[in-house]
Short mmCIF file of C-alpha atoms in Angstrom, two decimals:
data_model
loop_
_atom_site.label_atom_id
_atom_site.label_comp_id
_atom_site.label_asym_id
_atom_site.label_seq_id
_atom_site.Cartn_x
_atom_site.Cartn_y
_atom_site.Cartn_z
CA PRO Z 241 53.73 -6.89 32.49
CA PRO Z 242 49.96 -6.29 32.40
CA PRO Z 243 47.84 -8.69 30.37
CA PRO Z 244 47.10 -7.67 26.78
CA PRO Z 245 43.74 -5.92 26.17
CA PRO Z 246 40.88 -8.16 25.10
CA PRO Z 247 40.18 -8.37 21.39
CA PRO Z 248 37.45 -6.14 19.93
CA GLY Z 249 33.97 -7.32 20.89
CA VAL Z 250 35.22 -9.00 24.04
CA ALA Z 251 34.99 -7.32 27.44
CA GLY Z 252 37.11 -8.90 30.13
CA GLY Z 253 37.36 -12.05 28.08
CA LEU Z 254 33.53 -12.37 27.68
CA GLU Z 255 31.58 -11.58 24.53
CA SER Z 256 29.80 -8.22 24.91
CA PRO Z 257 26.71 -7.64 22.77
CA ALA Z 258 27.34 -3.91 22.99
CA CYS Z 259 30.75 -4.28 21.43
CA THR Z 260 29.88 -6.54 18.52
CA ALA Z 261 29.10 -5.39 15.01
CA PRO Z 262 26.83 -2.35 14.65
CA PRO Z 263 23.09 -3.04 14.50
CA PRO Z 264 21.56 -3.56 11.08
CA PRO Z 265 20.00 -0.49 9.46
CA PRO Z 266 16.25 0.00 10.01
CA PRO Z 267 14.00 -1.46 7.35
CA PRO Z 268 12.96 0.92 4.58
CA VAL Z 269 9.75 2.86 5.18
CA ASP Z 270 6.84 1.39 3.29
CA ALA Z 271 4.29 4.08 2.41
CA ALA Z 272 1.52 1.49 2.55
CA VAL Z 273 2.23 0.76 6.23
CA PRO Z 274 0.76 3.41 8.54
CA LEU Z 275 3.29 5.16 10.73
CA PRO Z 276 2.68 5.30 14.48
CA HIS Z 277 1.63 8.75 15.69
CA ALA Z 278 -0.42 10.41 18.35
CA LEU Z 279 -3.57 10.98 16.27
CA SER Z 280 -6.44 8.58 16.68
CA ALA Z 281 -8.89 10.57 14.51
CA VAL Z 282 -9.18 13.78 12.53
CA LEU Z 283 -12.21 15.99 12.18
CA ILE Z 284 -12.87 17.43 8.72
CA ILE Z 285 -15.53 20.11 8.35
CA ALA Z 286 -16.14 21.56 4.90
CA GLY Z 287 -17.88 24.91 4.51
CA THR Z 288 -19.85 26.99 2.06
CA ASN Z 289 -16.60 28.10 0.41
CA ASP Z 290 -16.13 24.48 -0.57
CA LEU Z 291 -19.50 24.61 -2.32
CA ALA Z 292 -18.78 27.91 -4.06
CA ALA Z 293 -15.26 26.85 -5.09
CA PHE Z 294 -16.78 24.47 -7.62
CA CYS Z 295 -18.70 26.75 -9.95
CA THR Z 296 -20.17 23.71 -11.64
CA TYR Z 297 -22.27 22.97 -8.55
CA ASP Z 298 -21.59 19.30 -9.10
CA THR Z 299 -22.36 17.20 -6.02
CA ASP Z 300 -19.83 14.50 -6.83
CA GLU Z 301 -17.04 16.97 -7.52
CA VAL Z 302 -17.52 18.75 -4.19
CA ALA Z 303 -18.05 15.59 -2.13
CA ASP Z 304 -15.14 13.76 -3.77
CA ALA Z 305 -12.80 16.67 -2.96
CA VAL Z 306 -13.83 16.44 0.72
CA LEU Z 307 -13.56 12.65 0.71
CA ALA Z 308 -10.03 12.91 -0.72
CA LEU Z 309 -8.99 14.61 2.54
CA HIS Z 310 -10.41 11.67 4.46
CA ASP Z 311 -8.48 9.26 2.23
CA ILE Z 312 -5.22 10.97 3.19
CA ALA Z 313 -5.94 10.33 6.88
CA HIS Z 314 -7.00 6.74 6.21
CA GLU Z 315 -3.77 6.03 4.29
CA GLN Z 316 -1.94 6.85 7.52
CA GLY Z 317 -4.19 4.61 9.59
CA VAL Z 318 -6.10 7.53 11.11
CA ARG Z 319 -9.88 7.39 11.38
CA SER Z 320 -11.81 10.47 10.28
CA ILE Z 321 -15.01 12.26 11.19
CA SER Z 322 -16.89 14.20 8.55
CA VAL Z 323 -19.37 16.85 9.59
CA ASP Z 324 -22.24 18.31 7.57
CA ILE Z 325 -21.60 21.54 5.74
CA ALA Z 326 -23.48 23.98 7.96
CA GLU Z 327 -26.43 26.04 6.95
CA ASN Z 328 -25.58 29.75 6.70
CA SER Z 329 -26.81 32.98 5.14
CA SER Z 330 -25.89 31.97 1.55
CA VAL Z 331 -27.53 28.59 1.88
CA VAL Z 332 -30.67 30.25 3.22
CA GLU Z 333 -30.68 32.87 0.46
CA PHE Z 334 -29.71 30.78 -2.60
CA GLU Z 335 -31.74 27.68 -3.34
CA ASP Z 336 -29.09 26.15 -5.63
CA LEU Z 337 -26.50 26.30 -2.81
CA ALA Z 338 -29.00 24.84 -0.36
CA GLU Z 339 -29.68 21.95 -2.72
CA LEU Z 340 -25.97 21.36 -3.34
CA ARG Z 341 -25.28 21.47 0.40
CA ASN Z 342 -27.98 18.90 1.09
CA GLU Z 343 -26.73 16.61 -1.68
CA VAL Z 344 -23.09 16.82 -0.56
CA ASN Z 345 -24.05 16.19 3.06
CA GLN Z 346 -26.11 13.19 1.98
CA LYS Z 347 -23.20 11.77 -0.03
CA LEU Z 348 -20.84 12.24 2.93
CA LEU Z 349 -23.32 10.40 5.13
CA ASP Z 350 -24.00 7.63 2.60
CA THR Z 351 -20.33 6.92 1.97
CA SER Z 352 -19.57 6.86 5.69
CA LEU Z 353 -22.05 4.02 6.17
CA HIS Z 354 -19.74 1.76 4.12
CA ASP Z 355 -16.41 3.01 5.47
CA PRO Z 356 -15.20 1.59 8.79
CA MET Z 357 -12.56 4.33 8.97
CA ARG Z 358 -15.07 7.23 8.89
CA VAL Z 359 -18.14 8.39 10.75
CA HIS Z 360 -20.37 11.29 9.70
CA LEU Z 361 -22.12 13.74 12.03
CA ALA Z 362 -24.77 16.39 11.54
CA PHE Z 363 -23.54 19.95 12.12
CA PRO Z 364 -24.59 20.48 15.73
CA VAL Z 365 -25.08 24.27 15.75
CA LYS Z 366 -28.31 25.46 14.15
CA TYR Z 367 -28.03 28.57 11.99
CA ALA Z 368 -29.91 31.61 13.26
CA LEU Z 369 -29.91 35.31 12.40
CA LYS Z 370 -28.92 37.98 14.92
CA GLY Z 371 -31.86 38.74 17.15
CA GLN Z 372 -33.22 35.20 16.85
CA GLU Z 373 -32.69 32.48 19.41
CA GLY Z 374 -29.18 31.13 18.78
CA GLY Z 375 -28.25 34.18 16.69
CA ASP Z 376 -25.47 34.98 19.14
CA LEU Z 377 -23.75 31.75 18.04
CA TRP Z 378 -23.04 33.26 14.61
CA GLU Z 379 -20.97 36.25 13.47
CA GLU Z 380 -22.57 39.21 11.71
CA ASP Z 381 -21.31 37.89 8.35
CA GLY Z 382 -23.76 34.99 8.56
CA TYR Z 383 -21.06 32.48 7.60
CA HIS Z 384 -18.90 31.93 10.65
CA LEU Z 385 -19.59 30.90 14.19
CA SER Z 386 -18.95 33.37 16.99
CA ALA Z 387 -16.56 32.47 19.83
CA LYS Z 388 -19.61 31.22 21.75
CA GLY Z 389 -20.69 29.20 18.71
CA TYR Z 390 -17.26 27.59 18.34
CA LYS Z 391 -17.28 26.64 22.02
CA LEU Z 392 -20.68 25.00 21.54
CA LEU Z 393 -19.44 23.23 18.39
CA GLY Z 394 -16.45 21.85 20.30
CA ARG Z 395 -18.60 20.64 23.20
CA GLU Z 396 -21.15 19.03 20.89
CA LEU Z 397 -18.52 17.22 18.81
CA ALA Z 398 -16.46 16.06 21.82
#
């Protein structure tokens, strides 16, 4: 008669690692340990709506809301890049918005100097009205970049 089959976990009479007990379960996910992913950095650009959303015009309130987005990236081990809130038609027209914009941009810059996970950059596309040099980089609304402006923004930030 043929020989009896080998016992479980034994192939041809030799121990087989593939046939032994199942592997242990993976360790539990620790939220404090960054997960591996494809991102090496995120770019966060706030806008004038972020200034107007806080009717108090409080520099710390606006800047802290933007910095909270950076904290989310940092918790996952991803570096972040903050960019100045751009000048636009509202900032040019309303002095209180211009002052708030400058203060928020300064706080973003100042805090980045002490944060190894974040760098801060000036907004690289200068605001200009239609008909002025660079005016074709902005939409008629005076708030948003045109397609040409977004291409320039991407090249300048790359």
